[in-house]
Amino acid sequence: MRSYKTIEKAYPKKRPAEERVEDYYPIYHNFEESEAKAQASRCLQCPIDLLRGLESEFTFCRTGCPLNNNIPRWLKKTYEHDYLSAFELSNARSPFPEILGRVCPKKGLCESSCTLEKTEYHAVSIGNVEVFLNEKAYEQGAIPDYGQAEGRKFKVAVVGSGPASLSCATFLLRSNIEVELYERENRVGGLLMYGIPNFKLPKSVILRRFEWMKEAGMKVHLSTEVGKDVSLSELQEKFDAVFLGLGVPKGRSADMENEDANGVHQVMTLLTQTQKNLFDHALQKSVLRNKHVVVIGGGDSAMDALRTAIRHKAKSVTCVYRRGEESMPGSRGEVINAKEEGVQFIFNALPKKALVDDEHRVIGLEIMETYTDENKRLQTKPHSVQTLPADSIILALGFEAKHFSFYDELNLAVGRSNTLIVDENKETSHPFIFAGGDVVRGANLVVNAALDGRTAAVAIARKLGVVEDQKLYM
């Protein structure tokens, strides 16, 4: 393989801002074959397995990946143009690598742990190579392995169709366990479908996965809400095990006056309705067109809302964040993208009051300047009130778990924040009922939800006696 010193870290080419704001297509181009091969050639093939157990002293791409993905092996196969072998390695530990390659932050995970990241040459562009090799393998006829559809003796109900549920269903099918999935929406995908905009994750990629899983025998019940259309007790009686991947559907409050005004929305309301309008070819239904839109928050969901509002043809789009830019919790790249697309930022500002007219409709937002005191506590400066024009205010302040009434049916143990309490195998306080993803962790990364789903699937398979150990992967 070629020297890492002769090839720099590469990033995917990006469409011009003035072009991409006119549509909802992905803003990044996938790597070309030459780009993927060049990046794969930079991998040092670190002796990870020889140093297993010493993770506290050494970090590598695999130790930085929650799924412990065998990254060096599939990078080597990609460099050799053996895309089908690279595909098998990439999919062995991951339920949907072509999705995670697009949405994983990489920073703080695999690429931050790459040996090259500690040098002036910087990490291999792992995620972008992963997307390329999987898409290339699909072009060559590769299909993920979902086990044998015949002879499945056990069946498991999976509630929800977000990343934790999709992962759990994947590894259950691989263990030759029958899966029936229950989704309250009329389309599958959960957070992947409705919480991540199309310009970051094309929905055809998600639907392709689900089609393969249905072809492998997974049954899907759409527009079926557990607790309303079917009870959790019914599922518990009908199936050998149940997995709950319910997410965190409740948005956090800004604790400002008039938050109930007409024109104040939670971020998921905007993102979900936008995606539904895209599916229905009904973008003319935009409620933000020619409006002054203010988004409160500084994470990736806030950036998603801001960039979505730009595409809605809002008159102005402004982000209000309570601390400085360096403290924003979201991806730096997403902030840059938002700025390129015309978003204005106001830092060190706290929303105090939504201004309303006689009909309780939003007409502005009152904010106050903030600072951090000697105890690192956020304070507001007296007499610093400013008013921003606003016809619509989007709250993007994070998410909370909801206490579903059906938890009480089977006395499931619940934490203080309404998250479900599980053991190391993701089993709840009720035998054969498992849970994972945000409903256990709180709002978290997609890759961690995928890990929870995989952990639960392996535990279910072991408990049902389908496999003797947890080594389901290469």
Short mmCIF file of C-alpha atoms in Angstrom, two decimals:
data_model
loop_
_atom_site.label_atom_id
_atom_site.label_comp_id
_atom_site.label_asym_id
_atom_site.label_seq_id
_atom_site.Cartn_x
_atom_site.Cartn_y
_atom_site.Cartn_z
CA MET A 1 0.00 0.00 0.00
CA ARG A 2 1.16 3.54 -0.69
CA SER A 3 2.69 5.80 1.96
CA TYR A 4 0.35 7.89 4.06
CA LYS A 5 2.92 10.69 3.73
CA THR A 6 2.26 11.15 0.02
CA ILE A 7 -1.53 11.31 0.14
CA GLU A 8 -3.50 13.75 2.26
CA LYS A 9 -6.76 13.01 4.05
CA ALA A 10 -9.59 13.63 1.60
CA TYR A 11 -13.12 14.86 2.13
CA PRO A 12 -16.10 14.36 -0.20
CA LYS A 13 -16.74 17.10 -2.71
CA LYS A 14 -19.60 19.39 -1.79
CA ARG A 15 -22.22 20.95 -4.03
CA PRO A 16 -22.18 24.79 -4.15
CA ALA A 17 -24.43 26.38 -1.54
CA GLU A 18 -26.43 28.39 -4.07
CA GLU A 19 -27.27 25.16 -5.90
CA ARG A 20 -28.03 22.85 -2.97
CA VAL A 21 -30.43 25.20 -1.15
CA GLU A 22 -32.81 24.81 -4.10
CA ASP A 23 -33.47 21.13 -3.36
CA TYR A 24 -33.29 18.38 -0.75
CA TYR A 25 -30.74 16.17 -2.47
CA PRO A 26 -27.57 15.19 -0.58
CA ILE A 27 -25.01 17.98 -0.53
CA TYR A 28 -21.96 15.68 -0.64
CA HIS A 29 -20.80 13.56 -3.55
CA ASN A 30 -19.74 9.99 -2.78
CA PHE A 31 -16.08 9.20 -3.28
CA GLU A 32 -14.95 8.19 -6.76
CA GLU A 33 -13.09 4.88 -7.01
CA SER A 34 -9.72 6.62 -7.22
CA GLU A 35 -10.46 8.67 -4.10
CA ALA A 36 -11.57 5.63 -2.09
CA LYS A 37 -8.55 3.60 -3.15
CA ALA A 38 -6.19 6.45 -2.30
CA GLN A 39 -7.65 6.81 1.18
CA ALA A 40 -7.65 3.06 1.76
CA SER A 41 -3.98 2.99 0.79
CA ARG A 42 -3.19 5.30 3.70
CA CYS A 43 -4.24 2.72 6.33
CA LEU A 44 -1.23 1.53 8.36
CA GLN A 45 -2.85 -1.85 9.09
CA CYS A 46 -2.15 -1.42 12.81
CA PRO A 47 -1.69 -4.69 14.81
CA ILE A 48 -4.99 -4.25 16.64
CA ASP A 49 -5.59 -7.93 17.43
CA LEU A 50 -2.07 -8.36 18.84
CA LEU A 51 -2.76 -5.58 21.34
CA ARG A 52 -6.28 -6.67 22.25
CA GLY A 53 -6.96 -6.04 25.93
CA LEU A 54 -4.67 -3.01 26.06
CA GLU A 55 -7.26 -0.54 24.80
CA SER A 56 -6.61 1.77 27.75
CA GLU A 57 -3.05 2.27 26.47
CA PHE A 58 -3.60 2.13 22.71
CA THR A 59 -6.44 3.47 20.57
CA PHE A 60 -7.19 2.40 17.03
CA CYS A 61 -10.02 2.86 14.56
CA ARG A 62 -11.67 -0.35 15.80
CA THR A 63 -11.47 0.60 19.46
CA GLY A 64 -12.99 3.98 18.60
CA CYS A 65 -15.91 2.35 16.78
CA PRO A 66 -18.73 1.32 19.16
CA LEU A 67 -19.42 -1.66 16.87
CA ASN A 68 -15.75 -2.70 16.85
CA ASN A 69 -15.97 -2.74 13.07
CA ASN A 70 -13.06 -4.53 11.38
CA ILE A 71 -12.01 -1.38 9.56
CA PRO A 72 -8.40 -2.21 8.55
CA ARG A 73 -9.47 -5.44 6.85
CA TRP A 74 -12.13 -3.86 4.66
CA LEU A 75 -9.87 -0.90 3.88
CA LYS A 76 -7.27 -3.37 2.60
CA LYS A 77 -9.86 -5.19 0.48
CA THR A 78 -11.08 -1.86 -0.90
CA TYR A 79 -7.54 -0.94 -1.90
CA GLU A 80 -7.27 -4.30 -3.66
CA HIS A 81 -10.57 -3.65 -5.53
CA ASP A 82 -12.09 -6.71 -3.85
CA TYR A 83 -15.36 -4.94 -3.09
CA LEU A 84 -17.43 -8.05 -2.37
CA SER A 85 -15.00 -9.18 0.35
CA ALA A 86 -14.83 -5.63 1.71
CA PHE A 87 -18.64 -5.58 1.74
CA GLU A 88 -18.85 -8.82 3.75
CA LEU A 89 -16.33 -7.49 6.29
CA SER A 90 -18.06 -4.13 6.56
CA ASN A 91 -21.47 -5.75 7.12
CA ALA A 92 -20.27 -8.44 9.52
CA ARG A 93 -20.46 -6.28 12.65
CA SER A 94 -22.56 -3.42 11.36
CA PRO A 95 -26.30 -3.65 10.56
CA PHE A 96 -26.22 -0.88 7.94
CA PRO A 97 -22.72 0.44 7.15
CA GLU A 98 -23.81 2.51 4.16
CA ILE A 99 -26.08 4.46 6.53
CA LEU A 100 -23.61 4.79 9.40
CA GLY A 101 -20.89 5.86 6.98
CA ARG A 102 -23.12 8.81 6.10
CA VAL A 103 -24.44 9.83 9.54
CA CYS A 104 -21.73 8.81 12.03
CA PRO A 105 -19.81 11.86 13.30
CA LYS A 106 -16.45 9.97 12.99
CA LYS A 107 -14.93 12.68 15.19
CA GLY A 108 -14.58 11.24 18.65
CA LEU A 109 -15.02 7.75 17.21
CA CYS A 110 -13.13 5.78 14.52
CA GLU A 111 -11.31 8.63 12.79
CA SER A 112 -10.29 10.31 16.04
CA SER A 113 -8.82 6.97 17.16
CA CYS A 114 -6.95 6.34 13.90
CA THR A 115 -3.18 6.23 14.48
CA LEU A 116 -2.67 8.80 11.71
CA GLU A 117 -4.94 11.31 13.44
CA LYS A 118 -2.20 11.77 16.02
CA THR A 119 0.14 12.96 13.27
CA GLU A 120 0.25 15.92 10.89
CA TYR A 121 -1.20 13.65 8.15
CA HIS A 122 -4.58 13.07 9.88
CA ALA A 123 -6.88 10.06 9.82
CA VAL A 124 -8.01 7.94 6.92
CA SER A 125 -11.44 9.10 5.68
CA ILE A 126 -13.02 5.93 7.02
CA GLY A 127 -16.70 6.76 6.76
CA ASN A 128 -16.51 7.97 3.18
CA VAL A 129 -14.64 4.85 2.08
CA GLU A 130 -17.28 2.72 3.83
CA VAL A 131 -20.08 4.38 1.89
CA PHE A 132 -18.19 3.98 -1.38
CA LEU A 133 -17.35 0.29 -0.96
CA ASN A 134 -20.89 -0.68 0.02
CA GLU A 135 -22.46 1.21 -2.87
CA LYS A 136 -19.89 -0.29 -5.23
CA ALA A 137 -20.65 -3.79 -3.94
CA TYR A 138 -24.39 -3.21 -4.44
CA GLU A 139 -23.65 -2.28 -8.06
CA GLN A 140 -21.91 -5.64 -8.36
CA GLY A 141 -24.96 -7.49 -7.02
CA ALA A 142 -24.11 -7.83 -3.34
CA ILE A 143 -27.01 -8.31 -0.90
CA PRO A 144 -26.66 -8.32 2.90
CA ASP A 145 -26.91 -11.69 4.63
CA TYR A 146 -30.15 -12.12 6.59
CA GLY A 147 -29.92 -15.83 7.29
CA GLN A 148 -32.19 -18.57 6.03
CA ALA A 149 -35.89 -17.76 5.76
CA GLU A 150 -36.84 -21.41 6.14
CA GLY A 151 -36.94 -23.32 9.42
CA ARG A 152 -37.15 -20.40 11.83
CA LYS A 153 -38.46 -21.81 15.13
CA PHE A 154 -38.76 -18.64 17.19
CA LYS A 155 -40.29 -15.24 16.51
CA VAL A 156 -39.62 -11.84 18.06
CA ALA A 157 -41.67 -8.63 17.94
CA VAL A 158 -39.66 -5.48 17.28
CA VAL A 159 -41.45 -2.26 18.22
CA GLY A 160 -40.38 0.80 16.26
CA SER A 161 -38.29 0.96 13.10
CA GLY A 162 -35.49 3.37 13.97
CA PRO A 163 -31.79 2.46 14.13
CA ALA A 164 -31.95 0.31 17.29
CA SER A 165 -34.92 -1.67 15.96
CA LEU A 166 -33.43 -2.02 12.47
CA SER A 167 -30.20 -3.31 14.00
CA CYS A 168 -31.94 -5.74 16.32
CA ALA A 169 -34.08 -7.10 13.48
CA THR A 170 -30.98 -7.50 11.30
CA PHE A 171 -29.09 -9.68 13.76
CA LEU A 172 -32.21 -11.64 14.75
CA LEU A 173 -32.77 -12.56 11.10
CA ARG A 174 -29.12 -13.58 10.80
CA SER A 175 -29.71 -15.88 13.77
CA ASN A 176 -32.62 -17.45 11.86
CA ILE A 177 -35.22 -15.95 14.17
CA GLU A 178 -38.49 -14.74 12.67
CA VAL A 179 -39.12 -11.01 13.07
CA GLU A 180 -42.34 -8.99 13.00
CA LEU A 181 -41.89 -5.23 13.14
CA TYR A 182 -44.52 -2.78 14.44
CA GLU A 183 -44.35 0.86 13.31
CA ARG A 184 -46.91 3.53 14.15
CA GLU A 185 -46.13 5.63 11.04
CA ASN A 186 -47.16 4.60 7.53
CA ARG A 187 -43.49 4.32 6.52
CA VAL A 188 -40.57 2.56 8.17
CA GLY A 189 -37.36 4.23 9.32
CA GLY A 190 -38.14 6.15 12.50
CA LEU A 191 -35.40 8.66 13.31
CA LEU A 192 -33.48 7.71 10.17
CA MET A 193 -36.50 8.49 8.02
CA TYR A 194 -37.97 11.55 9.72
CA GLY A 195 -35.30 12.95 12.06
CA ILE A 196 -32.40 13.24 9.60
CA PRO A 197 -33.04 15.43 6.53
CA ASN A 198 -32.83 13.98 3.05
CA PHE A 199 -29.91 16.29 2.20
CA LYS A 200 -27.87 14.35 4.78
CA LEU A 201 -29.32 10.87 4.36
CA PRO A 202 -31.24 9.94 1.18
CA LYS A 203 -34.32 7.95 2.11
CA SER A 204 -33.85 5.53 -0.76
CA VAL A 205 -30.88 4.12 1.15
CA ILE A 206 -33.09 3.29 4.16
CA LEU A 207 -35.95 1.89 2.09
CA ARG A 208 -33.52 -0.34 0.21
CA ARG A 209 -32.44 -1.96 3.50
CA PHE A 210 -36.00 -2.59 4.61
CA GLU A 211 -36.91 -4.10 1.24
CA TRP A 212 -34.06 -6.60 1.57
CA MET A 213 -35.21 -7.47 5.09
CA LYS A 214 -38.78 -8.01 3.93
CA GLU A 215 -37.52 -10.23 1.14
CA ALA A 216 -35.65 -12.17 3.82
CA GLY A 217 -38.95 -12.82 5.62
CA MET A 218 -39.42 -9.93 8.02
CA LYS A 219 -43.08 -8.99 8.43
CA VAL A 220 -43.87 -5.30 8.83
CA HIS A 221 -47.02 -3.86 10.44
CA LEU A 222 -47.32 -0.18 9.47
CA SER A 223 -49.72 2.32 11.04
CA THR A 224 -49.81 0.05 14.08
CA GLU A 225 -49.18 1.75 17.40
CA VAL A 226 -48.34 -0.36 20.43
CA GLY A 227 -50.56 0.68 23.30
CA LYS A 228 -53.33 1.69 20.95
CA ASP A 229 -53.74 -0.78 18.09
CA VAL A 230 -52.07 -3.66 19.89
CA SER A 231 -51.10 -4.01 23.55
CA LEU A 232 -47.65 -4.83 24.85
CA SER A 233 -49.19 -7.70 26.80
CA GLU A 234 -50.52 -9.18 23.55
CA LEU A 235 -47.08 -9.03 21.99
CA GLN A 236 -45.53 -10.58 25.08
CA GLU A 237 -47.96 -13.50 24.89
CA LYS A 238 -47.73 -13.99 21.13
CA PHE A 239 -43.95 -13.77 20.67
CA ASP A 240 -40.96 -15.45 22.23
CA ALA A 241 -39.39 -12.08 22.97
CA VAL A 242 -40.07 -8.37 22.41
CA PHE A 243 -37.63 -5.56 21.59
CA LEU A 244 -38.63 -1.95 22.26
CA GLY A 245 -36.90 0.68 20.15
CA LEU A 246 -39.16 3.60 20.94
CA GLY A 247 -36.77 6.54 20.70
CA VAL A 248 -37.25 9.81 22.56
CA PRO A 249 -40.27 11.47 20.94
CA LYS A 250 -40.67 14.39 23.35
CA GLY A 251 -38.89 17.70 22.61
CA ARG A 252 -37.52 19.80 25.46
CA SER A 253 -39.02 23.11 26.48
CA ALA A 254 -37.26 26.49 26.26
CA ASP A 255 -39.02 27.64 29.46
CA MET A 256 -39.91 30.96 27.86
CA GLU A 257 -43.10 32.96 28.08
CA ASN A 258 -45.75 32.27 25.42
CA GLU A 259 -44.14 29.02 24.37
CA ASP A 260 -47.63 27.73 23.55
CA ALA A 261 -48.15 30.43 20.92
CA ASN A 262 -49.20 29.64 17.37
CA GLY A 263 -45.93 29.55 15.46
CA VAL A 264 -43.76 27.86 18.09
CA HIS A 265 -42.82 24.34 16.97
CA GLN A 266 -40.65 21.48 18.11
CA VAL A 267 -37.86 20.59 15.69
CA MET A 268 -39.19 17.08 15.03
CA THR A 269 -42.51 18.56 13.91
CA LEU A 270 -40.71 20.55 11.23
CA LEU A 271 -38.40 17.74 10.11
CA THR A 272 -41.13 15.10 10.05
CA GLN A 273 -43.64 17.21 8.16
CA THR A 274 -41.00 18.29 5.66
CA GLN A 275 -40.10 14.69 4.87
CA LYS A 276 -43.76 13.72 4.56
CA ASN A 277 -44.29 16.60 2.14
CA LEU A 278 -41.30 15.39 0.13
CA PHE A 279 -42.80 11.93 -0.09
CA ASP A 280 -46.15 13.39 -1.15
CA HIS A 281 -44.59 15.91 -3.59
CA ALA A 282 -46.32 18.64 -1.60
CA LEU A 283 -43.55 21.12 -0.83
CA GLN A 284 -45.94 23.95 -1.62
CA LYS A 285 -47.50 23.27 1.78
CA SER A 286 -44.54 24.93 3.51
CA VAL A 287 -45.55 26.96 6.56
CA LEU A 288 -42.18 28.76 6.62
CA ARG A 289 -42.15 30.33 3.16
CA ASN A 290 -41.48 34.10 3.38
CA LYS A 291 -41.37 33.88 7.18
CA HIS A 292 -38.76 35.12 9.64
CA VAL A 293 -37.65 31.86 11.26
CA VAL A 294 -35.67 31.63 14.50
CA VAL A 295 -34.25 28.32 15.66
CA ILE A 296 -33.25 27.98 19.31
CA GLY A 297 -30.43 25.52 19.97
CA GLY A 298 -26.90 24.62 18.90
CA GLY A 299 -26.82 20.89 18.19
CA ASP A 300 -27.11 18.96 14.95
CA SER A 301 -30.92 18.97 15.14
CA ALA A 302 -30.82 22.77 15.28
CA MET A 303 -28.57 22.82 12.19
CA ASP A 304 -30.99 20.45 10.46
CA ALA A 305 -33.88 22.78 11.24
CA LEU A 306 -32.01 25.87 10.10
CA ARG A 307 -30.97 24.32 6.81
CA THR A 308 -34.46 22.94 6.27
CA ALA A 309 -35.95 26.39 6.84
CA ILE A 310 -33.58 27.80 4.21
CA ARG A 311 -34.95 25.25 1.72
CA HIS A 312 -38.50 26.27 2.70
CA LYS A 313 -37.61 29.71 1.29
CA ALA A 314 -37.94 31.52 4.59
CA LYS A 315 -37.39 35.28 4.45
CA SER A 316 -34.69 35.04 7.12
CA VAL A 317 -33.27 32.19 9.18
CA THR A 318 -31.51 32.86 12.48
CA CYS A 319 -29.95 30.59 15.07
CA VAL A 320 -30.04 31.70 18.72
CA TYR A 321 -27.62 29.86 21.00
CA ARG A 322 -27.11 30.56 24.69
CA ARG A 323 -23.30 30.20 24.71
CA GLY A 324 -20.39 31.02 22.39
CA GLU A 325 -19.80 29.31 19.05
CA GLU A 326 -16.95 27.20 20.46
CA SER A 327 -19.40 25.61 22.94
CA MET A 328 -21.92 24.43 20.35
CA PRO A 329 -22.52 20.69 20.79
CA GLY A 330 -23.17 19.95 17.15
CA SER A 331 -20.78 19.04 14.35
CA ARG A 332 -18.49 21.84 13.22
CA GLY A 333 -19.07 20.81 9.64
CA GLU A 334 -22.83 21.27 10.00
CA VAL A 335 -22.34 24.80 11.37
CA ILE A 336 -20.15 25.62 8.37
CA ASN A 337 -22.76 24.22 6.00
CA ALA A 338 -25.47 26.31 7.65
CA LYS A 339 -23.40 29.49 7.35
CA GLU A 340 -22.66 28.76 3.69
CA GLU A 341 -26.37 28.40 3.04
CA GLY A 342 -27.25 31.78 4.53
CA VAL A 343 -28.10 31.15 8.18
CA GLN A 344 -27.39 33.98 10.61
CA PHE A 345 -26.09 33.17 14.12
CA ILE A 346 -26.60 35.02 17.38
CA PHE A 347 -24.43 33.64 20.16
CA ASN A 348 -24.56 34.24 23.92
CA ALA A 349 -28.29 34.87 23.79
CA LEU A 350 -31.09 33.34 25.85
CA PRO A 351 -34.74 33.37 24.69
CA LYS A 352 -37.01 34.95 27.26
CA LYS A 353 -40.35 35.54 25.60
CA ALA A 354 -42.20 34.85 22.36
CA LEU A 355 -43.94 38.05 21.38
CA VAL A 356 -47.50 37.52 20.15
CA ASP A 357 -50.36 39.44 18.58
CA ASP A 358 -53.97 39.58 19.73
CA GLU A 359 -54.60 36.12 18.27
CA HIS A 360 -51.64 34.61 20.13
CA ARG A 361 -49.57 34.26 16.97
CA VAL A 362 -45.81 34.72 17.07
CA ILE A 363 -44.55 38.11 15.85
CA GLY A 364 -41.13 38.25 17.49
CA LEU A 365 -38.69 36.82 20.01
CA GLU A 366 -37.25 38.58 23.04
CA ILE A 367 -33.70 37.55 23.94
CA MET A 368 -31.16 38.55 26.58
CA GLU A 369 -27.37 38.55 26.36
CA THR A 370 -25.60 35.89 28.42
CA TYR A 371 -22.19 35.40 30.00
CA THR A 372 -20.46 32.73 32.09
CA ASP A 373 -19.59 33.67 35.68
CA GLU A 374 -16.54 32.57 37.68
CA ASN A 375 -18.34 29.32 38.59
CA LYS A 376 -18.97 28.62 34.89
CA ARG A 377 -22.68 29.20 35.35
CA LEU A 378 -24.69 30.88 32.65
CA GLN A 379 -26.03 34.31 33.62
CA THR A 380 -27.98 37.01 31.79
CA LYS A 381 -26.81 40.60 31.58
CA PRO A 382 -29.30 43.07 33.04
CA HIS A 383 -30.86 45.57 30.62
CA SER A 384 -29.67 43.57 27.59
CA VAL A 385 -33.06 42.73 26.08
CA GLN A 386 -33.24 42.61 22.29
CA THR A 387 -36.15 41.83 19.99
CA LEU A 388 -35.83 39.71 16.88
CA PRO A 389 -38.43 39.55 14.09
CA ALA A 390 -39.96 36.08 14.12
CA ASP A 391 -43.05 34.56 12.51
CA SER A 392 -41.95 31.06 13.46
CA ILE A 393 -39.82 29.78 16.36
CA ILE A 394 -38.34 26.27 16.24
CA LEU A 395 -37.23 24.64 19.49
CA ALA A 396 -34.23 22.37 18.96
CA LEU A 397 -33.14 21.85 22.55
CA GLY A 398 -32.83 18.09 22.70
CA PHE A 399 -35.27 15.29 23.40
CA GLU A 400 -36.73 13.43 26.36
CA ALA A 401 -38.11 9.95 26.74
CA LYS A 402 -41.84 9.56 27.18
CA HIS A 403 -43.50 7.40 29.82
CA PHE A 404 -45.74 5.21 27.70
CA SER A 405 -48.78 3.91 29.50
CA PHE A 406 -48.06 0.36 28.37
CA TYR A 407 -44.94 0.30 30.53
CA ASP A 408 -47.28 -0.19 33.44
CA GLU A 409 -48.95 -3.22 31.87
CA LEU A 410 -45.94 -5.36 32.65
CA ASN A 411 -44.40 -3.21 35.39
CA LEU A 412 -41.32 -2.28 33.42
CA ALA A 413 -38.71 -0.51 35.55
CA VAL A 414 -38.28 3.10 34.44
CA GLY A 415 -35.53 5.59 35.31
CA ARG A 416 -36.01 9.14 36.55
CA SER A 417 -35.93 10.56 33.03
CA ASN A 418 -38.52 8.05 31.73
CA THR A 419 -35.84 5.91 30.11
CA LEU A 420 -36.22 2.16 30.42
CA ILE A 421 -33.85 0.39 32.80
CA VAL A 422 -32.02 -2.56 31.22
CA ASP A 423 -29.15 -4.87 32.12
CA GLU A 424 -25.93 -5.42 30.14
CA ASN A 425 -27.88 -7.60 27.67
CA LYS A 426 -30.49 -4.86 27.14
CA GLU A 427 -33.13 -6.92 28.93
CA THR A 428 -35.69 -4.94 30.92
CA SER A 429 -37.05 -5.85 34.32
CA HIS A 430 -39.50 -8.15 32.56
CA PRO A 431 -38.07 -11.41 31.19
CA PHE A 432 -37.88 -11.63 27.41
CA ILE A 433 -38.63 -7.92 26.92
CA PHE A 434 -35.58 -6.03 25.69
CA ALA A 435 -34.98 -2.38 24.82
CA GLY A 436 -32.26 -0.23 23.31
CA GLY A 437 -31.35 3.03 21.65
CA ASP A 438 -32.58 6.40 22.84
CA VAL A 439 -35.39 4.95 24.95
CA VAL A 440 -32.61 3.54 27.16
CA ARG A 441 -29.77 6.03 26.68
CA GLY A 442 -31.66 9.23 26.08
CA ALA A 443 -30.93 11.13 22.86
CA ASN A 444 -27.71 9.64 21.52
CA LEU A 445 -25.75 8.63 18.41
CA VAL A 446 -27.22 6.37 15.73
CA VAL A 447 -24.20 4.05 16.01
CA ASN A 448 -24.86 3.52 19.73
CA ALA A 449 -28.47 2.65 18.96
CA ALA A 450 -27.17 0.16 16.40
CA LEU A 451 -24.91 -1.36 19.06
CA ASP A 452 -27.83 -1.71 21.49
CA GLY A 453 -29.93 -3.46 18.86
CA ARG A 454 -27.11 -5.87 18.08
CA THR A 455 -26.44 -6.56 21.77
CA ALA A 456 -30.13 -7.30 22.39
CA ALA A 457 -30.39 -9.57 19.33
CA VAL A 458 -27.39 -11.63 20.43
CA ALA A 459 -28.79 -11.90 23.97
CA ILE A 460 -32.21 -12.97 22.67
CA ALA A 461 -30.63 -15.58 20.41
CA ARG A 462 -28.58 -16.96 23.30
CA LYS A 463 -31.57 -16.97 25.67
CA LEU A 464 -33.66 -18.86 23.12
CA GLY A 465 -30.83 -21.32 22.63
CA VAL A 466 -30.31 -20.46 18.98
CA VAL A 467 -26.60 -19.70 19.40
CA GLU A 468 -24.20 -20.88 22.08
CA ASP A 469 -22.06 -17.77 22.31
CA GLN A 470 -21.95 -14.15 21.19
CA LYS A 471 -19.57 -14.68 18.29
CA LEU A 472 -22.02 -14.08 15.49
CA TYR A 473 -19.59 -11.92 13.56
CA MET A 474 -16.40 -12.33 11.60
#
